mmCIF file of C-alpha atoms in Angstrom:
data_model
loop_
_atom_site.group_PDB
_atom_site.id
_atom_site.type_symbol
_atom_site.label_atom_id
_atom_site.label_comp_id
_atom_site.label_asym_id
_atom_site.label_seq_id
_atom_site.Cartn_x
_atom_site.Cartn_y
_atom_site.Cartn_z
ATOM 1 C CA MET A 1 -0.181 0.397 -0.134
ATOM 2 C CA LYS A 2 2.443 2.547 0.613
ATOM 3 C CA ARG A 3 4.614 1.498 -2.267
ATOM 4 C CA VAL A 4 1.180 2.178 -4.178
ATOM 5 C CA LEU A 5 0.741 5.774 -2.301
ATOM 6 C CA PHE A 6 4.381 6.717 -2.865
ATOM 7 C CA ALA A 7 3.921 6.270 -6.533
ATOM 8 C CA MET A 8 0.759 8.304 -6.431
ATOM 9 C CA ALA A 9 2.443 10.795 -5.281
ATOM 10 C CA LEU A 10 5.007 10.829 -7.712
ATOM 11 C CA CYS A 11 2.564 10.741 -10.730
ATOM 12 C CA LEU A 12 1.220 13.934 -9.034
ATOM 13 C CA LEU A 13 4.006 15.811 -8.462
ATOM 14 C CA ALA A 14 4.895 15.324 -12.033
ATOM 15 C CA VAL A 15 2.240 16.632 -13.403
ATOM 16 C CA THR A 16 2.025 19.348 -11.016
ATOM 17 C CA THR A 17 5.607 20.400 -11.981
ATOM 18 C CA THR A 18 4.617 19.950 -15.688
ATOM 19 C CA ALA A 19 1.613 22.794 -15.306
ATOM 20 C CA GLN A 20 4.371 24.840 -13.233
ATOM 21 C CA ALA A 21 6.832 24.354 -15.916
ATOM 22 C CA GLU A 22 5.064 25.541 -18.667
ATOM 23 C CA THR A 23 5.327 29.381 -19.754
ATOM 24 C CA ILE A 24 3.702 31.353 -22.682
ATOM 25 C CA THR A 25 5.748 34.529 -24.140
ATOM 26 C CA VAL A 26 3.430 37.442 -24.579
ATOM 27 C CA CYS A 27 4.761 40.270 -26.893
ATOM 28 C CA SER A 28 3.579 43.832 -26.089
ATOM 29 C CA TYR A 29 4.272 47.561 -25.642
ATOM 30 C CA GLY A 30 6.471 47.335 -22.629
ATOM 31 C CA GLY A 31 7.185 49.689 -19.850
ATOM 32 C CA THR A 32 4.223 50.776 -17.726
ATOM 33 C CA TYR A 33 1.806 49.042 -19.679
ATOM 34 C CA ASN A 34 3.535 45.572 -19.937
ATOM 35 C CA LYS A 35 3.195 46.035 -15.665
ATOM 36 C CA ALA A 36 0.143 47.052 -15.600
ATOM 37 C CA LEU A 37 -1.109 43.429 -17.895
ATOM 38 C CA GLU A 38 1.415 41.806 -15.485
ATOM 39 C CA GLU A 39 -1.019 42.833 -12.486
ATOM 40 C CA ALA A 40 -4.522 42.645 -14.095
ATOM 41 C CA PHE A 41 -4.279 39.452 -16.012
ATOM 42 C CA ALA A 42 -0.608 37.245 -15.640
ATOM 43 C CA LYS A 43 -0.135 37.547 -11.856
ATOM 44 C CA PRO A 44 -3.507 35.944 -11.211
ATOM 45 C CA PHE A 45 -3.744 33.749 -14.122
ATOM 46 C CA THR A 46 -0.300 31.890 -13.263
ATOM 47 C CA ALA A 47 -1.799 31.465 -9.915
ATOM 48 C CA GLU A 48 -5.000 29.866 -11.058
ATOM 49 C CA THR A 49 -3.570 27.765 -13.928
ATOM 50 C CA GLY A 50 0.450 27.443 -12.692
ATOM 51 C CA ILE A 51 1.293 28.770 -16.774
ATOM 52 C CA GLU A 52 4.298 31.209 -16.047
ATOM 53 C CA VAL A 53 3.843 34.409 -18.333
ATOM 54 C CA VAL A 54 6.849 36.237 -19.577
ATOM 55 C CA PHE A 55 6.491 39.782 -21.432
ATOM 56 C CA VAL A 56 8.498 40.888 -23.970
ATOM 57 C CA SER A 57 8.514 43.742 -26.180
ATOM 58 C CA PHE A 58 7.162 45.239 -28.654
ATOM 59 C CA PRO A 59 5.069 43.975 -31.559
ATOM 60 C CA ASN A 60 7.426 44.471 -34.707
ATOM 61 C CA TYR A 61 4.937 43.337 -37.847
ATOM 62 C CA ALA A 62 8.287 42.424 -39.567
ATOM 63 C CA LYS A 63 9.785 40.198 -36.863
ATOM 64 C CA MET A 64 6.231 38.830 -35.988
ATOM 65 C CA LYS A 65 6.147 37.491 -39.694
ATOM 66 C CA ALA A 66 9.438 35.998 -39.836
ATOM 67 C CA GLN A 67 8.944 33.919 -37.023
ATOM 68 C CA VAL A 68 5.928 32.076 -38.711
ATOM 69 C CA GLN A 69 7.766 31.926 -41.991
ATOM 70 C CA SER A 70 10.554 30.203 -40.329
ATOM 71 C CA GLY A 71 8.925 28.289 -38.260
ATOM 72 C CA ASN A 72 10.701 29.617 -35.738
ATOM 73 C CA VAL A 73 7.891 30.777 -33.387
ATOM 74 C CA GLU A 74 9.240 32.786 -30.072
ATOM 75 C CA TRP A 75 6.335 34.572 -29.180
ATOM 76 C CA ASP A 76 3.021 32.468 -28.453
ATOM 77 C CA VAL A 77 0.819 35.542 -28.086
ATOM 78 C CA VAL A 78 0.932 38.750 -29.763
ATOM 79 C CA GLU A 79 -0.858 41.939 -29.016
ATOM 80 C CA PRO A 80 -0.692 43.872 -32.527
ATOM 81 C CA SER A 81 -2.517 47.220 -33.405
ATOM 82 C CA ILE A 82 -5.767 47.267 -35.825
ATOM 83 C CA ASN A 83 -3.309 47.917 -38.345
ATOM 84 C CA GLY A 84 -0.836 44.424 -37.242
ATOM 85 C CA TYR A 85 -3.994 42.638 -36.899
ATOM 86 C CA VAL A 86 -5.567 43.235 -40.029
ATOM 87 C CA LEU A 87 -2.327 42.680 -42.019
ATOM 88 C CA GLY A 88 -1.455 39.715 -40.103
ATOM 89 C CA ALA A 89 -4.881 38.056 -40.601
ATOM 90 C CA HIS A 90 -4.656 38.797 -44.599
ATOM 91 C CA ASP A 91 -1.201 37.324 -44.299
ATOM 92 C CA GLY A 92 -1.969 34.041 -42.514
ATOM 93 C CA LEU A 93 -0.528 34.578 -39.405
ATOM 94 C CA PHE A 94 -2.354 33.993 -36.806
ATOM 95 C CA GLU A 95 -3.945 30.522 -35.356
ATOM 96 C CA PRO A 96 -8.277 30.729 -35.875
ATOM 97 C CA LEU A 97 -9.185 31.157 -31.588
ATOM 98 C CA ASP A 98 -11.779 29.057 -29.609
ATOM 99 C CA LEU A 99 -14.321 32.388 -29.201
ATOM 100 C CA SER A 100 -16.357 29.230 -26.966
ATOM 101 C CA GLY A 101 -17.654 30.779 -24.009
ATOM 102 C CA ILE A 102 -16.198 34.540 -24.440
ATOM 103 C CA PRO A 103 -18.993 37.338 -24.518
ATOM 104 C CA VAL A 104 -19.570 38.585 -27.717
ATOM 105 C CA ASP A 105 -21.814 41.166 -27.602
ATOM 106 C CA ASP A 106 -20.680 42.669 -24.156
ATOM 107 C CA PHE A 107 -17.573 44.058 -26.567
ATOM 108 C CA VAL A 108 -17.041 47.433 -28.501
ATOM 109 C CA LYS A 109 -17.807 46.749 -32.163
ATOM 110 C CA GLY A 110 -15.558 44.678 -33.807
ATOM 111 C CA GLY A 111 -13.582 43.853 -30.515
ATOM 112 C CA ILE A 112 -13.821 40.038 -31.562
ATOM 113 C CA GLN A 113 -12.638 38.478 -34.207
ATOM 114 C CA PRO A 114 -11.725 35.071 -35.715
ATOM 115 C CA TYR A 115 -7.930 35.777 -34.844
ATOM 116 C CA GLY A 116 -8.231 38.005 -32.309
ATOM 117 C CA VAL A 117 -9.853 39.253 -28.663
ATOM 118 C CA SER A 118 -9.241 43.086 -28.367
ATOM 119 C CA THR A 119 -7.954 44.353 -24.854
ATOM 120 C CA VAL A 120 -7.933 47.983 -24.555
ATOM 121 C CA TYR A 121 -8.759 51.177 -26.859
ATOM 122 C CA TYR A 122 -5.733 53.634 -26.665
ATOM 123 C CA SER A 123 -5.280 57.069 -28.598
ATOM 124 C CA HIS A 124 -3.195 59.497 -29.982
ATOM 125 C CA ASN A 125 -3.729 62.583 -28.573
ATOM 126 C CA VAL A 126 -2.378 66.232 -28.101
ATOM 127 C CA ALA A 127 -0.441 66.579 -24.957
ATOM 128 C CA TYR A 128 1.712 69.322 -23.555
ATOM 129 C CA ARG A 129 3.881 70.259 -20.443
ATOM 130 C CA THR A 130 1.932 72.361 -18.087
ATOM 131 C CA ASP A 131 5.344 74.021 -16.907
ATOM 132 C CA VAL A 132 5.580 75.370 -20.464
ATOM 133 C CA TRP A 133 1.877 76.333 -20.753
ATOM 134 C CA PRO A 134 -0.607 76.398 -18.032
ATOM 135 C CA ALA A 135 -3.042 73.599 -18.088
ATOM 136 C CA GLY A 136 -5.761 74.747 -19.998
ATOM 137 C CA GLN A 137 -3.914 77.305 -21.969
ATOM 138 C CA GLY A 138 -1.285 74.937 -23.826
ATOM 139 C CA PRO A 139 -2.241 73.265 -27.157
ATOM 140 C CA LYS A 140 -5.594 71.933 -27.270
ATOM 141 C CA THR A 141 -6.187 70.845 -31.029
ATOM 142 C CA TRP A 142 -3.915 69.951 -34.064
ATOM 143 C CA ALA A 143 -4.114 72.575 -35.269
ATOM 144 C CA ASP A 144 -2.519 74.421 -32.245
ATOM 145 C CA VAL A 145 0.208 71.528 -32.276
ATOM 146 C CA TRP A 146 0.960 72.760 -36.170
ATOM 147 C CA ASN A 147 0.768 76.389 -34.638
ATOM 148 C CA THR A 148 4.608 76.922 -33.539
ATOM 149 C CA LYS A 149 4.045 80.978 -33.556
ATOM 150 C CA LYS A 150 1.438 80.766 -30.563
ATOM 151 C CA PHE A 151 3.086 77.430 -29.282
ATOM 152 C CA PRO A 152 6.396 77.561 -29.592
ATOM 153 C CA GLY A 153 8.942 74.609 -28.865
ATOM 154 C CA PRO A 154 10.192 70.668 -29.766
ATOM 155 C CA ARG A 155 7.693 68.551 -31.146
ATOM 156 C CA ALA A 156 7.390 64.733 -30.914
ATOM 157 C CA VAL A 157 5.720 62.136 -32.887
ATOM 158 C CA LYS A 158 5.019 58.751 -32.987
ATOM 159 C CA TYR A 159 8.241 57.252 -35.511
ATOM 160 C CA THR A 160 5.049 56.207 -38.189
ATOM 161 C CA ALA A 161 2.640 57.664 -40.770
ATOM 162 C CA TYR A 162 0.078 55.818 -38.419
ATOM 163 C CA SER A 163 -1.666 58.311 -37.117
ATOM 164 C CA ASN A 164 0.491 61.744 -37.719
ATOM 165 C CA LEU A 165 -1.339 61.432 -41.376
ATOM 166 C CA GLU A 166 -4.348 61.521 -39.457
ATOM 167 C CA ALA A 167 -3.504 64.291 -37.189
ATOM 168 C CA ALA A 168 -1.996 66.647 -40.164
ATOM 169 C CA LEU A 169 -5.439 66.012 -41.957
ATOM 170 C CA LEU A 170 -7.023 67.184 -38.634
ATOM 171 C CA ALA A 171 -5.052 70.163 -38.330
ATOM 172 C CA ASP A 172 -5.466 71.012 -41.997
ATOM 173 C CA GLY A 173 -9.596 71.012 -41.180
ATOM 174 C CA VAL A 174 -10.715 68.025 -42.304
ATOM 175 C CA PRO A 175 -13.777 66.758 -40.231
ATOM 176 C CA PRO A 176 -13.220 63.288 -38.287
ATOM 177 C CA SER A 177 -15.672 61.827 -40.178
ATOM 178 C CA GLU A 178 -13.968 62.438 -43.692
ATOM 179 C CA ILE A 179 -10.485 61.492 -42.617
ATOM 180 C CA TYR A 180 -10.959 58.434 -44.571
ATOM 181 C CA PRO A 181 -9.810 57.438 -47.396
ATOM 182 C CA ILE A 182 -6.740 59.292 -46.544
ATOM 183 C CA ASP A 183 -5.704 62.221 -48.839
ATOM 184 C CA VAL A 184 -1.632 61.648 -48.782
ATOM 185 C CA ASP A 185 -0.212 64.244 -50.603
ATOM 186 C CA ARG A 186 -2.650 66.779 -48.378
ATOM 187 C CA ALA A 187 -1.649 65.150 -45.005
ATOM 188 C CA PHE A 188 2.259 64.835 -46.232
ATOM 189 C CA LYS A 189 1.983 68.562 -47.496
ATOM 190 C CA LYS A 190 0.598 69.473 -43.979
ATOM 191 C CA LEU A 191 3.477 67.501 -42.488
ATOM 192 C CA ASP A 192 5.673 69.739 -44.615
ATOM 193 C CA GLU A 193 4.825 72.811 -42.041
ATOM 194 C CA LEU A 194 5.999 71.046 -38.853
ATOM 195 C CA LYS A 195 8.709 69.251 -39.640
ATOM 196 C CA PRO A 196 11.330 71.512 -38.761
ATOM 197 C CA HIS A 197 10.196 71.700 -35.210
ATOM 198 C CA ILE A 198 9.959 67.813 -34.917
ATOM 199 C CA LYS A 199 12.569 66.986 -32.682
ATOM 200 C CA VAL A 200 12.180 63.707 -31.585
ATOM 201 C CA TYR A 201 10.154 60.567 -33.591
ATOM 202 C CA TRP A 202 9.529 58.288 -30.442
ATOM 203 C CA LYS A 203 9.444 54.323 -31.036
ATOM 204 C CA ASN A 204 6.954 52.902 -28.298
ATOM 205 C CA GLY A 205 5.542 53.975 -25.365
ATOM 206 C CA ALA A 206 8.198 53.919 -22.817
ATOM 207 C CA HIS A 207 9.810 56.106 -25.369
ATOM 208 C CA ALA A 208 7.682 58.604 -25.384
ATOM 209 C CA GLN A 209 7.118 59.156 -21.708
ATOM 210 C CA GLN A 210 10.925 59.656 -21.384
ATOM 211 C CA VAL A 211 10.810 62.489 -23.961
ATOM 212 C CA MET A 212 8.405 64.458 -22.637
ATOM 213 C CA ARG A 213 9.928 63.466 -18.424
ATOM 214 C CA ALA A 214 13.066 64.664 -20.228
ATOM 215 C CA HIS A 215 11.860 68.212 -21.808
ATOM 216 C CA GLU A 216 13.020 66.525 -25.207
ATOM 217 C CA ALA A 217 9.790 67.546 -26.458
ATOM 218 C CA ASP A 218 6.844 70.157 -25.141
ATOM 219 C CA THR A 219 3.993 69.401 -26.979
ATOM 220 C CA GLY A 220 3.173 66.958 -29.757
ATOM 221 C CA SER A 221 1.391 63.280 -30.351
ATOM 222 C CA PHE A 222 1.743 60.723 -27.700
ATOM 223 C CA ALA A 223 -0.590 57.836 -26.366
ATOM 224 C CA ALA A 224 -2.901 59.446 -23.698
ATOM 225 C CA GLY A 225 -2.493 56.377 -21.019
ATOM 226 C CA ARG A 226 1.119 57.048 -21.256
ATOM 227 C CA MET A 227 1.128 60.818 -20.633
ATOM 228 C CA LEU A 228 -1.770 60.244 -17.644
ATOM 229 C CA ASP A 229 0.508 57.573 -16.257
ATOM 230 C CA LEU A 230 3.373 60.094 -16.092
ATOM 231 C CA ALA A 231 1.149 62.735 -14.821
ATOM 232 C CA LYS A 232 0.682 60.150 -11.549
ATOM 233 C CA ASP A 233 4.281 60.396 -11.143
ATOM 234 C CA GLY A 234 4.361 64.037 -10.748
ATOM 235 C CA VAL A 235 5.430 64.744 -14.385
ATOM 236 C CA PRO A 236 3.621 68.449 -15.262
ATOM 237 C CA VAL A 237 1.674 67.031 -18.219
ATOM 238 C CA VAL A 238 -1.753 66.903 -19.696
ATOM 239 C CA PRO A 239 -3.368 65.156 -22.650
ATOM 240 C CA GLU A 240 -6.233 66.435 -24.665
ATOM 241 C CA TRP A 241 -9.238 64.497 -26.223
ATOM 242 C CA ASN A 242 -10.147 66.920 -29.323
ATOM 243 C CA GLY A 243 -9.594 64.785 -32.169
ATOM 244 C CA ALA A 244 -7.766 61.958 -30.352
ATOM 245 C CA VAL A 245 -6.274 59.415 -32.856
ATOM 246 C CA VAL A 246 -8.213 55.911 -31.823
ATOM 247 C CA ASP A 247 -6.832 52.332 -32.033
ATOM 248 C CA LEU A 248 -7.707 49.064 -31.085
ATOM 249 C CA ASP A 249 -5.206 46.263 -30.136
ATOM 250 C CA TYR A 250 -5.950 42.474 -30.078
ATOM 251 C CA LEU A 251 -4.355 39.687 -28.447
ATOM 252 C CA VAL A 252 -3.514 37.037 -31.284
ATOM 253 C CA ILE A 253 -1.612 33.238 -31.277
ATOM 254 C CA LEU A 254 1.268 33.453 -33.426
ATOM 255 C CA LYS A 255 0.575 30.391 -36.157
ATOM 256 C CA GLY A 256 3.119 27.539 -35.218
ATOM 257 C CA CYS A 257 3.450 28.575 -31.556
ATOM 258 C CA LYS A 258 4.817 25.768 -28.597
ATOM 259 C CA HIS A 259 2.031 26.687 -25.962
ATOM 260 C CA LYS A 260 -0.887 27.268 -28.563
ATOM 261 C CA ASP A 261 -3.494 25.851 -26.049
ATOM 262 C CA ALA A 262 -2.093 27.892 -22.821
ATOM 263 C CA ALA A 263 -2.080 30.794 -25.090
ATOM 264 C CA MET A 264 -5.700 30.195 -25.737
ATOM 265 C CA LYS A 265 -6.373 30.058 -21.952
ATOM 266 C CA PHE A 266 -4.355 33.200 -21.139
ATOM 267 C CA ILE A 267 -6.581 35.383 -24.105
ATOM 268 C CA LYS A 268 -9.834 34.193 -22.725
ATOM 269 C CA TYR A 269 -8.797 34.935 -19.078
ATOM 270 C CA THR A 270 -8.270 38.683 -20.746
ATOM 271 C CA THR A 271 -11.944 39.250 -21.462
ATOM 272 C CA ASP A 272 -13.163 38.849 -17.797
ATOM 273 C CA PRO A 273 -14.742 42.440 -17.254
ATOM 274 C CA LYS A 274 -13.787 42.641 -13.874
ATOM 275 C CA ARG A 275 -9.971 42.151 -14.945
ATOM 276 C CA GLN A 276 -10.204 44.641 -18.231
ATOM 277 C CA ALA A 277 -11.004 47.042 -15.392
ATOM 278 C CA LYS A 278 -8.097 46.666 -13.452
ATOM 279 C CA LEU A 279 -5.969 46.786 -16.573
ATOM 280 C CA ALA A 280 -7.885 50.166 -17.467
ATOM 281 C CA MET A 281 -7.715 51.379 -14.163
ATOM 282 C CA ALA A 282 -3.790 50.517 -13.947
ATOM 283 C CA SER A 283 -3.332 51.938 -17.470
ATOM 284 C CA TYR A 284 -5.899 54.287 -18.207
ATOM 285 C CA TYR A 285 -6.439 52.774 -21.860
ATOM 286 C CA GLY A 286 -10.106 52.327 -22.174
ATOM 287 C CA PRO A 287 -11.511 48.543 -21.755
ATOM 288 C CA SER A 288 -13.014 46.680 -24.862
ATOM 289 C CA ASN A 289 -14.831 45.022 -22.334
ATOM 290 C CA LEU A 290 -17.692 47.843 -21.955
ATOM 291 C CA LYS A 291 -19.109 45.885 -18.734
ATOM 292 C CA ALA A 292 -15.738 46.768 -17.488
ATOM 293 C CA TYR A 293 -17.009 50.355 -17.181
ATOM 294 C CA ASP A 294 -19.354 49.130 -14.198
ATOM 295 C CA TYR A 295 -16.251 48.398 -12.295
ATOM 296 C CA ILE A 296 -14.483 51.950 -12.899
ATOM 297 C CA PRO A 297 -15.334 54.786 -10.928
ATOM 298 C CA GLU A 298 -16.693 58.027 -13.385
ATOM 299 C CA ASP A 299 -13.574 60.136 -12.803
ATOM 300 C CA MET A 300 -11.181 57.346 -14.082
ATOM 301 C CA ALA A 301 -13.730 56.243 -16.664
ATOM 302 C CA ARG A 302 -13.700 60.135 -18.251
ATOM 303 C CA GLN A 303 -9.868 60.154 -18.698
ATOM 304 C CA MET A 304 -10.131 56.862 -21.226
ATOM 305 C CA PRO A 305 -10.275 56.302 -24.929
ATOM 306 C CA SER A 306 -13.574 54.676 -25.419
ATOM 307 C CA HIS A 307 -15.519 56.939 -22.690
ATOM 308 C CA PRO A 308 -18.291 57.789 -24.586
ATOM 309 C CA ASP A 309 -17.480 62.080 -24.113
ATOM 310 C CA ASN A 310 -13.678 61.333 -25.708
ATOM 311 C CA MET A 311 -15.149 59.195 -28.658
ATOM 312 C CA LYS A 312 -17.312 62.531 -30.056
ATOM 313 C CA ASN A 313 -14.612 64.218 -32.096
ATOM 314 C CA ALA A 314 -12.331 61.494 -32.314
ATOM 315 C CA VAL A 315 -11.159 59.128 -35.352
ATOM 316 C CA ILE A 316 -11.058 55.492 -35.150
ATOM 317 C CA ILE A 317 -7.894 54.472 -37.287
ATOM 318 C CA ASP A 318 -9.278 52.426 -40.563
ATOM 319 C CA GLY A 319 -7.250 48.902 -39.991
ATOM 320 C CA GLU A 320 -8.112 48.143 -43.889
ATOM 321 C CA TRP A 321 -7.368 51.367 -45.260
ATOM 322 C CA TYR A 322 -3.619 50.459 -44.063
ATOM 323 C CA ARG A 323 -3.812 47.103 -44.978
ATOM 324 C CA GLU A 324 -4.240 48.286 -48.775
ATOM 325 C CA HIS A 325 -2.038 51.581 -48.776
ATOM 326 C CA GLY A 326 0.127 51.119 -45.891
ATOM 327 C CA LYS A 327 3.359 49.871 -47.865
ATOM 328 C CA GLU A 328 3.620 52.764 -50.167
ATOM 329 C CA VAL A 329 2.506 55.126 -47.362
ATOM 330 C CA THR A 330 5.426 53.869 -45.307
ATOM 331 C CA ALA A 331 7.685 54.333 -48.378
ATOM 332 C CA ARG A 332 6.911 57.377 -48.313
ATOM 333 C CA TRP A 333 6.949 58.335 -44.697
ATOM 334 C CA GLU A 334 10.545 57.098 -44.376
ATOM 335 C CA ALA A 335 11.979 58.948 -47.170
ATOM 336 C CA TRP A 336 9.848 62.105 -46.230
ATOM 337 C CA LYS A 337 11.579 61.764 -42.898
ATOM 338 C CA MET A 338 15.290 61.367 -44.484
ATOM 339 C CA GLN A 339 14.660 64.795 -46.322
#
């Protein structure tokens, strides 16, 4: 009997050890956002399942595609923006998801897709330092960002054409509802005006925070969540919501990844409204499961991109337009930066 019990204990130990040893790698945007993901999702997920979660950054599309095509897949779950999601789905980079049990109707429109489950809304906003211009008296619109006589000082924008073309057209007076299809020539003509004042093309959210923290730029285009997080640390900066350029992130599973089942468990775990509320309150990004707002105080909800008041004059990025035109636009953008 003792031998039987001993053997059973060994088997149980082996099963437990195997479960605890399984690790999935999640590629997201790094910095404070990855820390928020870890607190809201990863730590409780590991406690419940024994599956460890390791975060890396950031979701570079070329690297994602190279991993799948070479069969050497390092990332299990990736969090691309809507542009990367649409392109990756078209290029066949993602595993189809098991969507059973996910409350689709609770999510924002388009939040649940065959290959992706949305996590957060985030937005590119006008932001400025309040030690340069007092709160409420700084640049409030994209036209103000372009007005370097009224608001002199260095600017910073994202390193991609993505979101900057939209901002340029808004600065040129195009209504949010008429941004797409993008008039590329008009957008670049407007960008020409701002270019002499752009001192930094930031590459990710952490870099954007560093730019504002170090006073490398006084205003420009920044993710609102990153700026609110920075303000919480005492850096004098505020985002404005007028003309926000809004994006939607998705969690996807790379085709051929090593831990597909565990990755699927993790993605389903993130759809819970209470967990999404925790992520939203830690990151200031809007939850994609609208039931999450039941658990977010109103004063915080008003600082999130998906709050109805903040969406009134917002532009939602059209991933399909970028899938069709992204390659040529990116080539022109890179050449423009080098001029």
